[in-house]
Structure formats: C-alpha cells, structure tokens
Amino acid sequence: MQFIENLKQKVGKWVFQRDLKTNMRTKEACNLKDAKSIGILYDATSEEQIKMIKPFVTYFFDLKKDVKALGFVNSKQLSYCHVPKLQYDFFYKKDLNWYYKPQNYIIDNFIKKEYDILINLCDSSVIPIKYLVASSIAHFKIGIYEENYEIYDLMLSLKDDKSMEKLMHEIKHYINLINKKDG
C-alpha cells in the first residue's frame, strides 16, 4: 500500500510542477484598499476551523470586498457544518482524483476567477489546497513561508506563534501596508 501511496504523491507532484509552469497569470501586488475580490483557501475539516475563519471572511466582506472562502474537508463526506453559503464553499475527498487533484465545478470556478488577492491559510502539507494555489490565476497570492515553495507573491514567516489567528492577523496587517500611497 505504501508503494501505491508514494506513486500517487510522485505523480501528483509532477502534475503540480507542470501546472505551475503553464499557469499564465498577471502578477500584480495589491493592497486591501485597491482589492475588489479576495479568495481564501483553508482547511475546513472541523467545525472549529470554520468558526475560526468566519471573522476573517467577515472583515473583508464588511469592507465591501467580493469574498469567497473555499474550504477543504479532509473526509469522505460532508457534515452539517459544511453547507455552502454566500461566501463559503467546500470540497472534500470525493472531489479529488487519484493523485489528490481537486476536480469539480466549484473548484473550476474558483481557480478561473481572477481574484485580486488569493490567501492560503494552509501549509503545503494540504495537497489539494496546494493544487488550487498553483492553478489559480489570482493576481496576488499570499501564504505561509516554506522553503523551496515558490508559488506565492508574498510569504509570511511566523516564528513563535504559528496559530491560524496569528496568521490571519499578520495577513491583514501586511495587505494594509502594501503599495500605500501618501495623500
């Protein structure tokens, strides 16, 4: 079984690298003031994780941004807390092909939208989210710093406190600083 799992991961890594090279997007730094649309990717396996992200999504929505949060549920079925709402969509293991690449119409719509800012709140261990970041044509991609992982335009390194709350706080801080114009 381990051999098959390793093969899936190697094929997935090869496809990921190929998709990354063929992704034609317009890279453009964007601050929060100028952003019109924001995509957020996160791990939505537990109800606690969904509750944790809600204030982050609401923050952008209250600023009149077009926000879409797409959560990956690491399970073979969705539960009562995974009901799609206006700003929230979900995908799960059933939506992955044999080498973990997400595939369905919700995912296609998400990666084809030219978000001004795409925020990934997961590390690279969440393979399906990694595919979405690489495939997205978003102009400005933000994520956690990881060595040899160059798919972001802005990477944040968290030293001591590596919590989701700290990451969301830092992202809000830095996208408010980018490209600020005086006057």
PDB file of C-alpha atoms in Angstrom, residues 19-84:
ATOM      1  CA  ASP A  19       0.561  23.082 -13.913  1.00  0.00           C
ATOM      2  CA  LEU A  20       2.678  25.670 -12.123  1.00  0.00           C
ATOM      3  CA  LYS A  21       4.835  26.219 -15.221  1.00  0.00           C
ATOM      4  CA  THR A  22       1.838  26.553 -17.545  1.00  0.00           C
ATOM      5  CA  ASN A  23      -0.177  28.913 -15.328  1.00  0.00           C
ATOM      6  CA  MET A  24      -0.474  32.181 -17.223  1.00  0.00           C
ATOM      7  CA  ARG A  25      -1.491  34.848 -14.758  1.00  0.00           C
ATOM      8  CA  THR A  26      -0.853  38.543 -14.366  1.00  0.00           C
ATOM      9  CA  LYS A  27       1.202  39.012 -11.197  1.00  0.00           C
ATOM     10  CA  GLU A  28       0.374  42.280  -9.502  1.00  0.00           C
ATOM     11  CA  ALA A  29       0.837  43.329  -5.886  1.00  0.00           C
ATOM     12  CA  CYS A  30      -2.407  44.603  -4.434  1.00  0.00           C
ATOM     13  CA  ASN A  31      -3.227  46.302  -1.174  1.00  0.00           C
ATOM     14  CA  LEU A  32      -6.526  45.933   0.616  1.00  0.00           C
ATOM     15  CA  LYS A  33      -7.781  49.363  -0.414  1.00  0.00           C
ATOM     16  CA  ASP A  34      -7.457  48.582  -4.135  1.00  0.00           C
ATOM     17  CA  ALA A  35      -8.606  44.951  -3.993  1.00  0.00           C
ATOM     18  CA  LYS A  36     -12.097  44.226  -5.250  1.00  0.00           C
ATOM     19  CA  SER A  37     -12.075  40.428  -4.906  1.00  0.00           C
ATOM     20  CA  ILE A  38     -10.437  38.110  -2.381  1.00  0.00           C
ATOM     21  CA  GLY A  39     -10.258  34.320  -2.456  1.00  0.00           C
ATOM     22  CA  ILE A  40      -9.454  32.409   0.727  1.00  0.00           C
ATOM     23  CA  LEU A  41      -8.363  28.760   0.910  1.00  0.00           C
ATOM     24  CA  TYR A  42      -8.391  26.908   4.220  1.00  0.00           C
ATOM     25  CA  ASP A  43      -8.762  23.554   5.958  1.00  0.00           C
ATOM     26  CA  ALA A  44     -12.459  23.193   6.810  1.00  0.00           C
ATOM     27  CA  THR A  45     -12.393  19.675   8.201  1.00  0.00           C
ATOM     28  CA  SER A  46     -13.720  20.640  11.638  1.00  0.00           C
ATOM     29  CA  GLU A  47     -16.465  22.995  12.747  1.00  0.00           C
ATOM     30  CA  GLU A  48     -13.899  24.831  14.909  1.00  0.00           C
ATOM     31  CA  GLN A  49     -11.788  25.621  11.828  1.00  0.00           C
ATOM     32  CA  ILE A  50     -14.827  27.041  10.041  1.00  0.00           C
ATOM     33  CA  LYS A  51     -15.761  29.164  13.075  1.00  0.00           C
ATOM     34  CA  MET A  52     -12.182  30.433  13.269  1.00  0.00           C
ATOM     35  CA  ILE A  53     -12.228  31.718   9.688  1.00  0.00           C
ATOM     36  CA  LYS A  54     -15.615  33.472   9.862  1.00  0.00           C
ATOM     37  CA  PRO A  55     -14.345  36.743  11.424  1.00  0.00           C
ATOM     38  CA  PHE A  56     -11.586  36.858   8.771  1.00  0.00           C
ATOM     39  CA  VAL A  57     -14.110  36.497   5.932  1.00  0.00           C
ATOM     40  CA  THR A  58     -16.479  38.989   7.599  1.00  0.00           C
ATOM     41  CA  TYR A  59     -13.633  41.517   7.923  1.00  0.00           C
ATOM     42  CA  PHE A  60     -13.205  41.596   4.128  1.00  0.00           C
ATOM     43  CA  PHE A  61     -16.949  41.407   3.430  1.00  0.00           C
ATOM     44  CA  ASP A  62     -17.571  44.419   5.696  1.00  0.00           C
ATOM     45  CA  LEU A  63     -15.039  46.340   3.587  1.00  0.00           C
ATOM     46  CA  LYS A  64     -17.283  45.665   0.561  1.00  0.00           C
ATOM     47  CA  LYS A  65     -14.947  43.100  -0.999  1.00  0.00           C
ATOM     48  CA  ASP A  66     -16.186  40.216  -3.129  1.00  0.00           C
ATOM     49  CA  VAL A  67     -15.028  37.363  -0.871  1.00  0.00           C
ATOM     50  CA  LYS A  68     -15.112  33.616  -1.488  1.00  0.00           C
ATOM     51  CA  ALA A  69     -13.773  31.160   1.099  1.00  0.00           C
ATOM     52  CA  LEU A  70     -13.182  27.655  -0.231  1.00  0.00           C
ATOM     53  CA  GLY A  71     -12.538  25.035   2.417  1.00  0.00           C
ATOM     54  CA  PHE A  72     -11.131  21.537   2.018  1.00  0.00           C
ATOM     55  CA  VAL A  73     -12.814  18.891   4.166  1.00  0.00           C
ATOM     56  CA  ASN A  74     -10.398  16.011   4.745  1.00  0.00           C
ATOM     57  CA  SER A  75     -13.181  13.444   4.947  1.00  0.00           C
ATOM     58  CA  LYS A  76     -15.165  11.154   2.656  1.00  0.00           C
ATOM     59  CA  GLN A  77     -18.388  13.006   3.429  1.00  0.00           C
ATOM     60  CA  LEU A  78     -19.573  16.449   4.439  1.00  0.00           C
ATOM     61  CA  SER A  79     -21.320  17.140   7.740  1.00  0.00           C
ATOM     62  CA  TYR A  80     -23.995  19.629   8.801  1.00  0.00           C
ATOM     63  CA  CYS A  81     -21.430  22.444   9.171  1.00  0.00           C
ATOM     64  CA  HIS A  82     -20.316  22.138   5.524  1.00  0.00           C
ATOM     65  CA  VAL A  83     -23.393  23.685   3.932  1.00  0.00           C
ATOM     66  CA  PRO A  84     -22.387  26.163   1.189  1.00  0.00           C
TER      67      PRO A  84
END
